[in-house]
Amino acid sequence: MQSNKRESQVLAEAGKPNTILPLAHMLAVSGGGDAGAFAAGLIAGWTAHGTRPLFKVVTGISAGALVAPFAFLGSEYDGVIRYVSNAIGPKDIFHSRNVLTRFASDGIADSKPLSRLIAKYVSAEILTAIASEYSKGRILLIGTTDLDSGRPVTWNMGAIASSQASGALDLFRNIMLASMSIPGAVSPVMIDVEVDGKQFQEMHVDGGVITQVFLYPPTTIMELSKSTGAPLRRDRNFYIIRNGTLDPQWSGTKRRTLNIGGRAISTLIQTQGISDLERIYRMAQQDGADFNLAFIGADFDVTHERKFDGEYMKRLFDYSFQLSAKGYPWHSSLPSQKN
C-alpha cells in the first residue's frame, strides 16, 4: 500500500492522476546455483527482443539474489548480469578450507571471493539508484533464512538503500551474500541486530533453505482489500524464472554416505521448487494476475562435472539468451495444470 501511494504521487506530479494504477509487472528469480545463468541470459535476451518491461516488483533468492538488483535497475546493467553469471568460475565464488579444518569451521569453504565480487558491483552509486526507484513506488526484495529461528526473512532492499544509515551499503551486500550462502558448504553471514537496546547477531544463510522462489504472501492482496474496504484495483503480470528444470533429472548415486545424502537433498530441493511454483500459480489465479513461467527445457542437455563450471554457465546463458531474443514462449500454467 505504501509503494502504491508513492507511485500514485509520482504519477500525479507528472500530471497523470488516476485512481487505477497502471499494469504492474512483477519478476521473481529463483535459486539454482550455477543455473542462475539461465535467468541472466533470459533477461539480457528479453532486452534484445525489445519487449522487456519496467518491473514494479523484483524478488531474488539464492542465485536469484545476484541477478535481482541489476534486473531491477534496468537494461543498462545487462553487462553486469552477463559477467556475474557466465564469466566467473569456482574461484570467484568460494575458497575451500583445509581438509583438517573443514569440520571444525562453520563451512567447508568461505565465501570471501563472492563477497569481493558483490562489493565490486554493488557500489554506493548502485544503492543511490535503487533508492531513487524505491521513491517511485518500485520494490526490490531479497530472501534469506534466519537459521536460528528457522524462519524466512524478506528484506526490503529499497528501504535499506533509502535509509541513509551509515551501514546501509554493508548490510545490503551482506544480505545478498547471505541469500547465496549454502549452509554447511560455506560460512553463514552474521547480521547485527538490536532488540530492546541489546545487541545480538542473527545467523543468515541461503534463502533457498525454505523457499526457492517468491513474490509476496499469498493472502496479502485479499487481506488488504478487506482491511481497506475496497479492492486493490490493479492488473498484474507475474514473470517467474526458475533456474532449473521442472522434471526430475536421473542421476546414478554411489553407495556412499555423502553421495546418498547429497542426492536426497537435491531431490528435496527439486520437489520444494515445484511446490513454490504451484503456490504462485494459485496466487495468480486468486488475484487475477497473468501467470508467465520460464524454466530450463529438456532440449538443454549440457552436463557439468563441477559446480560453477564456466563452460556450462556460458552455454546455459547463450541457450536462454537465444530463446529470449526471439521472444521467449512463456508458459501460462504449470505443465501439471494443463490437463
GROMACS .gro file of C-alpha atoms in nm:
model
  339
    1MET     CA    1   0.000   0.000   0.000
    2GLN     CA    2   0.286   0.235   0.081
    3SER     CA    3   0.459   0.165  -0.250
    4ASN     CA    4   0.134   0.229  -0.437
    5LYS     CA    5   0.097   0.563  -0.259
    6ARG     CA    6   0.450   0.661  -0.365
    7GLU     CA    7   0.376   0.556  -0.722
    8SER     CA    8   0.047   0.749  -0.726
    9GLN     CA    9   0.222   1.061  -0.600
   10VAL     CA   10   0.487   1.039  -0.872
   11LEU     CA   11   0.217   0.996  -1.138
   12ALA     CA   12   0.020   1.291  -1.001
   13GLU     CA   13   0.330   1.511  -1.006
   14ALA     CA   14   0.380   1.411  -1.369
   15GLY     CA   15   0.024   1.523  -1.448
   16LYS     CA   16  -0.115   1.170  -1.463
   17PRO     CA   17  -0.351   1.141  -1.166
   18ASN     CA   18  -0.552   0.821  -1.181
   19THR     CA   19  -0.739   0.616  -0.925
   20ILE     CA   20  -0.647   0.297  -1.109
   21LEU     CA   21  -0.273   0.230  -1.115
   22PRO     CA   22  -0.114   0.103  -1.439
   23LEU     CA   23  -0.036  -0.260  -1.513
   24ALA     CA   24   0.221  -0.392  -1.263
   25HIS     CA   25   0.489  -0.626  -1.394
   26MET     CA   26   0.640  -0.847  -1.124
   27LEU     CA   27   0.955  -1.056  -1.168
   28ALA     CA   28   1.066  -1.341  -0.939
   29VAL     CA   29   1.407  -1.502  -0.993
   30SER     CA   30   1.461  -1.837  -0.824
   31GLY     CA   31   1.762  -2.006  -0.673
   32GLY     CA   32   1.958  -2.263  -0.866
   33GLY     CA   33   2.332  -2.223  -0.808
   34ASP     CA   34   2.524  -2.203  -1.136
   35ALA     CA   35   2.195  -2.247  -1.324
   36GLY     CA   36   2.139  -1.879  -1.241
   37ALA     CA   37   2.300  -1.822  -1.581
   38PHE     CA   38   1.961  -1.917  -1.727
   39ALA     CA   39   1.790  -1.612  -1.573
   40ALA     CA   40   2.078  -1.388  -1.675
   41GLY     CA   41   2.059  -1.494  -2.039
   42LEU     CA   42   1.681  -1.471  -2.046
   43ILE     CA   43   1.680  -1.117  -1.906
   44ALA     CA   44   1.952  -0.998  -2.144
   45GLY     CA   45   1.775  -1.162  -2.439
   46TRP     CA   46   1.449  -1.001  -2.329
   47THR     CA   47   1.619  -0.663  -2.365
   48ALA     CA   48   1.744  -0.757  -2.713
   49HIS     CA   49   1.391  -0.855  -2.815
   50GLY     CA   50   1.269  -0.510  -2.714
   51THR     CA   51   0.974  -0.624  -2.501
   52ARG     CA   52   1.125  -0.621  -2.153
   53PRO     CA   53   0.902  -0.415  -1.922
   54LEU     CA   54   0.987  -0.197  -1.624
   55PHE     CA   55   0.916  -0.411  -1.320
   56LYS     CA   56   0.708  -0.286  -1.031
   57VAL     CA   57   0.845  -0.568  -0.812
   58VAL     CA   58   1.161  -0.777  -0.842
   59THR     CA   59   1.244  -1.057  -0.599
   60GLY     CA   60   1.551  -1.276  -0.580
   61ILE     CA   61   1.661  -1.565  -0.367
   62SER     CA   62   1.989  -1.758  -0.357
   63ALA     CA   63   2.133  -1.739  -0.713
   64GLY     CA   64   1.848  -1.503  -0.799
   65ALA     CA   65   1.973  -1.256  -0.538
   66LEU     CA   66   2.280  -1.190  -0.751
   67VAL     CA   67   2.068  -1.102  -1.054
   68ALA     CA   68   1.772  -0.924  -0.892
   69PRO     CA   69   1.925  -0.580  -0.811
   70PHE     CA   70   2.056  -0.535  -1.165
   71ALA     CA   71   1.736  -0.665  -1.327
   72PHE     CA   72   1.551  -0.415  -1.107
   73LEU     CA   73   1.763  -0.121  -1.226
   74GLY     CA   74   1.715  -0.192  -1.595
   75SER     CA   75   1.879  -0.294  -1.920
   76GLU     CA   76   2.183  -0.068  -1.878
   77TYR     CA   77   2.305  -0.323  -1.622
   78ASP     CA   78   2.276  -0.624  -1.852
   79GLY     CA   79   2.654  -0.624  -1.888
   80VAL     CA   80   2.692  -0.678  -1.515
   81ILE     CA   81   2.434  -0.958  -1.522
   82ARG     CA   82   2.619  -1.119  -1.812
   83TYR     CA   83   2.954  -1.106  -1.632
   84VAL     CA   84   2.849  -1.227  -1.288
   85SER     CA   85   2.655  -1.513  -1.445
   86ASN     CA   86   2.883  -1.660  -1.710
   87ALA     CA   87   3.231  -1.512  -1.678
   88ILE     CA   88   3.312  -1.649  -1.333
   89GLY     CA   89   3.435  -1.982  -1.201
   90PRO     CA   90   3.460  -2.162  -0.866
   91LYS     CA   91   3.750  -1.943  -0.752
   92ASP     CA   92   3.527  -1.637  -0.791
   93ILE     CA   93   3.262  -1.783  -0.560
   94PHE     CA   94   3.430  -1.965  -0.271
   95HIS     CA   95   3.765  -2.066  -0.124
   96SER     CA   96   3.790  -2.423   0.004
   97ARG     CA   97   3.926  -2.468   0.354
   98ASN     CA   98   4.195  -2.716   0.453
   99VAL     CA   99   4.057  -3.068   0.496
  100LEU     CA  100   4.169  -3.072   0.859
  101THR     CA  101   3.979  -2.753   0.945
  102ARG     CA  102   3.660  -2.801   0.743
  103PHE     CA  103   3.454  -2.979   1.006
  104ALA     CA  104   3.580  -2.759   1.288
  105SER     CA  105   3.475  -2.449   1.094
  106ASP     CA  106   3.131  -2.314   1.006
  107GLY     CA  107   3.153  -2.429   0.645
  108ILE     CA  108   3.358  -2.640   0.405
  109ALA     CA  109   3.457  -2.319   0.227
  110ASP     CA  110   3.447  -1.947   0.289
  111SER     CA  111   3.271  -1.705   0.056
  112LYS     CA  112   3.523  -1.422   0.060
  113PRO     CA  113   3.564  -1.434  -0.321
  114LEU     CA  114   3.187  -1.395  -0.365
  115SER     CA  115   3.187  -1.114  -0.108
  116ARG     CA  116   3.453  -0.932  -0.311
  117LEU     CA  117   3.254  -0.987  -0.633
  118ILE     CA  118   2.942  -0.836  -0.474
  119ALA     CA  119   3.141  -0.542  -0.335
  120LYS     CA  120   3.284  -0.474  -0.680
  121TYR     CA  121   2.945  -0.433  -0.847
  122VAL     CA  122   2.721  -0.321  -0.561
  123SER     CA  123   2.859   0.026  -0.502
  124ALA     CA  124   2.730   0.337  -0.328
  125GLU     CA  125   2.610   0.456  -0.671
  126ILE     CA  126   2.404   0.137  -0.712
  127LEU     CA  127   2.245   0.199  -0.373
  128THR     CA  128   2.157   0.555  -0.475
  129ALA     CA  129   1.998   0.431  -0.799
  130ILE     CA  130   1.791   0.169  -0.613
  131ALA     CA  131   1.680   0.430  -0.357
  132SER     CA  132   1.566   0.655  -0.641
  133GLU     CA  133   1.349   0.379  -0.790
  134TYR     CA  134   1.213   0.291  -0.446
  135SER     CA  135   1.092   0.650  -0.407
  136LYS     CA  136   0.885   0.600  -0.723
  137GLY     CA  137   0.699   0.307  -0.566
  138ARG     CA  138   0.906   0.021  -0.703
  139ILE     CA  139   1.004  -0.274  -0.482
  140LEU     CA  140   1.318  -0.489  -0.464
  141LEU     CA  141   1.307  -0.786  -0.224
  142ILE     CA  142   1.569  -1.048  -0.137
  143GLY     CA  143   1.507  -1.356   0.076
  144THR     CA  144   1.735  -1.518   0.334
  145THR     CA  145   1.684  -1.779   0.606
  146ASP     CA  146   1.734  -1.693   0.974
  147LEU     CA  147   1.883  -2.028   1.073
  148ASP     CA  148   1.843  -1.984   1.450
  149SER     CA  149   1.469  -1.913   1.431
  150GLY     CA  150   1.416  -2.138   1.128
  151ARG     CA  151   1.219  -1.864   0.951
  152PRO     CA  152   1.236  -1.698   0.611
  153VAL     CA  153   1.325  -1.329   0.611
  154THR     CA  154   1.222  -1.095   0.330
  155TRP     CA  155   1.442  -0.787   0.310
  156ASN     CA  156   1.312  -0.462   0.161
  157MET     CA  157   1.629  -0.366  -0.023
  158GLY     CA  158   1.486  -0.034  -0.146
  159ALA     CA  159   1.411   0.074   0.210
  160ILE     CA  160   1.767  -0.017   0.314
  161ALA     CA  161   1.911   0.173   0.019
  162SER     CA  162   1.698   0.477   0.108
  163SER     CA  163   1.774   0.470   0.480
  164GLN     CA  164   2.093   0.681   0.461
  165ALA     CA  165   2.219   0.476   0.756
  166SER     CA  166   2.595   0.455   0.785
  167GLY     CA  167   2.596   0.077   0.748
  168ALA     CA  168   2.337   0.054   0.470
  169LEU     CA  169   2.581  -0.046   0.196
  170ASP     CA  170   2.745  -0.318   0.408
  171LEU     CA  171   2.404  -0.452   0.512
  172PHE     CA  172   2.282  -0.456   0.151
  173ARG     CA  173   2.590  -0.652   0.043
  174ASN     CA  174   2.569  -0.891   0.339
  175ILE     CA  175   2.205  -0.973   0.264
  176MET     CA  176   2.294  -1.064  -0.095
  177LEU     CA  177   2.584  -1.276   0.033
  178ALA     CA  178   2.367  -1.446   0.295
  179SER     CA  179   2.100  -1.532   0.040
  180MET     CA  180   2.361  -1.727  -0.157
  181SER     CA  181   2.537  -1.892   0.140
  182ILE     CA  182   2.452  -2.262   0.131
  183PRO     CA  183   2.462  -2.386   0.492
  184GLY     CA  184   2.744  -2.629   0.556
  185ALA     CA  185   2.903  -2.558   0.220
  186VAL     CA  186   3.009  -2.200   0.303
  187SER     CA  187   3.012  -1.988   0.616
  188PRO     CA  188   2.685  -1.823   0.723
  189VAL     CA  189   2.656  -1.445   0.738
  190MET     CA  190   2.619  -1.293   1.084
  191ILE     CA  191   2.399  -0.982   1.086
  192ASP     CA  192   2.398  -0.742   1.381
  193VAL     CA  193   2.058  -0.658   1.528
  194GLU     CA  194   1.933  -0.464   1.826
  195VAL     CA  195   1.635  -0.573   2.036
  196ASP     CA  196   1.520  -0.374   2.341
  197GLY     CA  197   1.850  -0.192   2.349
  198LYS     CA  198   2.056  -0.513   2.350
  199GLN     CA  199   2.294  -0.622   2.073
  200PHE     CA  200   2.258  -0.962   1.910
  201GLN     CA  201   2.371  -1.142   1.597
  202GLU     CA  202   2.144  -1.340   1.366
  203MET     CA  203   2.282  -1.625   1.155
  204HIS     CA  204   2.155  -1.588   0.798
  205VAL     CA  205   2.200  -1.840   0.519
  206ASP     CA  206   2.066  -1.929   0.174
  207GLY     CA  207   1.702  -1.828   0.136
  208GLY     CA  208   1.654  -2.146  -0.068
  209VAL     CA  209   1.661  -2.348   0.255
  210ILE     CA  210   1.293  -2.259   0.297
  211THR     CA  211   1.173  -2.144  -0.045
  212GLN     CA  212   1.316  -2.144  -0.396
  213VAL     CA  213   1.116  -1.853  -0.538
  214PHE     CA  214   0.866  -1.600  -0.402
  215LEU     CA  215   0.668  -1.286  -0.488
  216TYR     CA  216   0.452  -1.188  -0.194
  217PRO     CA  217   0.250  -1.373   0.072
  218PRO     CA  218  -0.046  -1.549  -0.094
  219THR     CA  219  -0.312  -1.383   0.122
  220THR     CA  220  -0.177  -1.026   0.112
  221ILE     CA  221  -0.397  -0.882  -0.163
  222MET     CA  222  -0.717  -1.034  -0.026
  223GLU     CA  223  -0.639  -0.921   0.330
  224LEU     CA  224  -0.552  -0.567   0.222
  225SER     CA  225  -0.870  -0.545   0.017
  226LYS     CA  226  -1.074  -0.649   0.322
  227SER     CA  227  -0.893  -0.410   0.557
  228THR     CA  228  -0.940  -0.110   0.327
  229GLY     CA  229  -1.298  -0.200   0.238
  230ALA     CA  230  -1.224  -0.171  -0.134
  231PRO     CA  231  -1.049  -0.393  -0.388
  232LEU     CA  232  -0.692  -0.304  -0.478
  233ARG     CA  233  -0.771  -0.235  -0.841
  234ARG     CA  234  -0.463  -0.324  -1.037
  235ASP     CA  235  -0.379  -0.560  -1.320
  236ARG     CA  236  -0.068  -0.768  -1.263
  237ASN     CA  237   0.168  -0.973  -1.477
  238PHE     CA  238   0.374  -1.235  -1.292
  239TYR     CA  239   0.702  -1.340  -1.455
  240ILE     CA  240   0.864  -1.635  -1.278
  241ILE     CA  241   1.209  -1.751  -1.381
  242ARG     CA  242   1.300  -2.094  -1.249
  243ASN     CA  243   1.672  -2.161  -1.275
  244GLY     CA  244   1.621  -2.531  -1.325
  245THR     CA  245   1.409  -2.790  -1.497
  246LEU     CA  246   1.059  -2.897  -1.396
  247ASP     CA  247   1.115  -3.269  -1.441
  248PRO     CA  248   1.341  -3.470  -1.206
  249GLN     CA  249   1.678  -3.550  -1.361
  250TRP     CA  250   1.812  -3.905  -1.338
  251SER     CA  251   2.149  -3.937  -1.168
  252GLY     CA  252   2.328  -4.254  -1.067
  253THR     CA  253   2.400  -4.239  -0.694
  254LYS     CA  254   2.705  -4.407  -0.542
  255ARG     CA  255   2.651  -4.613  -0.227
  256ARG     CA  256   2.837  -4.366  -0.010
  257THR     CA  257   2.701  -4.162   0.279
  258LEU     CA  258   2.775  -3.819   0.130
  259ASN     CA  259   2.653  -3.917  -0.216
  260ILE     CA  260   2.325  -4.058  -0.084
  261GLY     CA  261   2.270  -3.759   0.147
  262GLY     CA  262   2.353  -3.511  -0.128
  263ARG     CA  263   2.116  -3.677  -0.376
  264ALA     CA  264   1.837  -3.682  -0.118
  265ILE     CA  265   1.881  -3.309  -0.050
  266SER     CA  266   1.886  -3.221  -0.421
  267THR     CA  267   1.564  -3.421  -0.470
  268LEU     CA  268   1.404  -3.238  -0.179
  269ILE     CA  269   1.504  -2.902  -0.328
  270GLN     CA  270   1.362  -3.002  -0.668
  271THR     CA  271   1.029  -3.102  -0.514
  272GLN     CA  272   1.017  -2.788  -0.300
  273GLY     CA  273   1.080  -2.572  -0.605
  274ILE     CA  274   0.782  -2.722  -0.788
  275SER     CA  275   0.563  -2.663  -0.482
  276ASP     CA  276   0.671  -2.297  -0.479
  277LEU     CA  277   0.565  -2.260  -0.842
  278GLU     CA  278   0.229  -2.420  -0.771
  279ARG     CA  279   0.177  -2.176  -0.482
  280ILE     CA  280   0.249  -1.874  -0.703
  281TYR     CA  281   0.026  -2.014  -0.978
  282ARG     CA  282  -0.264  -2.044  -0.732
  283MET     CA  283  -0.190  -1.692  -0.610
  284ALA     CA  284  -0.209  -1.562  -0.968
  285GLN     CA  285  -0.549  -1.723  -1.010
  286GLN     CA  286  -0.668  -1.584  -0.677
  287ASP     CA  287  -0.553  -1.229  -0.752
  288GLY     CA  288  -0.646  -1.224  -1.120
  289ALA     CA  289  -0.284  -1.195  -1.235
  290ASP     CA  290  -0.138  -1.309  -1.566
  291PHE     CA  291   0.100  -1.601  -1.495
  292ASN     CA  292   0.419  -1.640  -1.702
  293LEU     CA  293   0.679  -1.908  -1.631
  294ALA     CA  294   1.024  -1.973  -1.777
  295PHE     CA  295   1.238  -2.279  -1.699
  296ILE     CA  296   1.524  -2.480  -1.846
  297GLY     CA  297   1.379  -2.707  -2.111
  298ALA     CA  298   1.457  -3.069  -2.184
  299ASP     CA  299   1.631  -2.956  -2.504
  300PHE     CA  300   1.924  -2.820  -2.299
  301ASP     CA  301   2.122  -3.137  -2.232
  302VAL     CA  302   2.465  -2.998  -2.141
  303THR     CA  303   2.615  -3.168  -1.836
  304HIS     CA  304   2.884  -3.047  -1.600
  305GLU     CA  305   3.105  -3.228  -1.353
  306ARG     CA  306   3.161  -2.946  -1.106
  307LYS     CA  307   2.966  -2.654  -0.969
  308PHE     CA  308   3.011  -2.314  -1.135
  309ASP     CA  309   3.172  -2.467  -1.441
  310GLY     CA  310   3.243  -2.168  -1.664
  311GLU     CA  311   3.173  -2.350  -1.991
  312TYR     CA  312   2.842  -2.488  -1.865
  313MET     CA  313   2.728  -2.146  -1.743
  314LYS     CA  314   2.825  -1.981  -2.072
  315ARG     CA  315   2.632  -2.236  -2.276
  316LEU     CA  316   2.328  -2.205  -2.050
  317PHE     CA  317   2.341  -1.826  -2.078
  318ASP     CA  318   2.362  -1.849  -2.458
  319TYR     CA  319   2.075  -2.101  -2.464
  320SER     CA  320   1.834  -1.878  -2.273
  321PHE     CA  321   1.956  -1.561  -2.446
  322GLN     CA  322   1.877  -1.703  -2.790
  323LEU     CA  323   1.533  -1.820  -2.680
  324SER     CA  324   1.451  -1.485  -2.525
  325ALA     CA  325   1.594  -1.269  -2.805
  326LYS     CA  326   1.349  -1.439  -3.042
  327GLY     CA  327   1.059  -1.387  -2.800
  328TYR     CA  328   1.052  -1.633  -2.512
  329PRO     CA  329   0.749  -1.868  -2.520
  330TRP     CA  330   0.635  -1.803  -2.163
  331HIS     CA  331   0.426  -2.081  -2.011
  332SER     CA  332   0.087  -1.960  -1.888
  333SER     CA  333   0.049  -2.253  -1.649
  334LEU     CA  334   0.245  -2.538  -1.500
  335PRO     CA  335   0.264  -2.849  -1.719
  336SER     CA  336   0.088  -3.041  -1.441
  337GLN     CA  337  -0.201  -2.790  -1.458
  338LYS     CA  338  -0.263  -2.821  -1.832
  339ASN     CA  339  -0.463  -3.144  -1.828
   0.00000   0.00000   0.00000
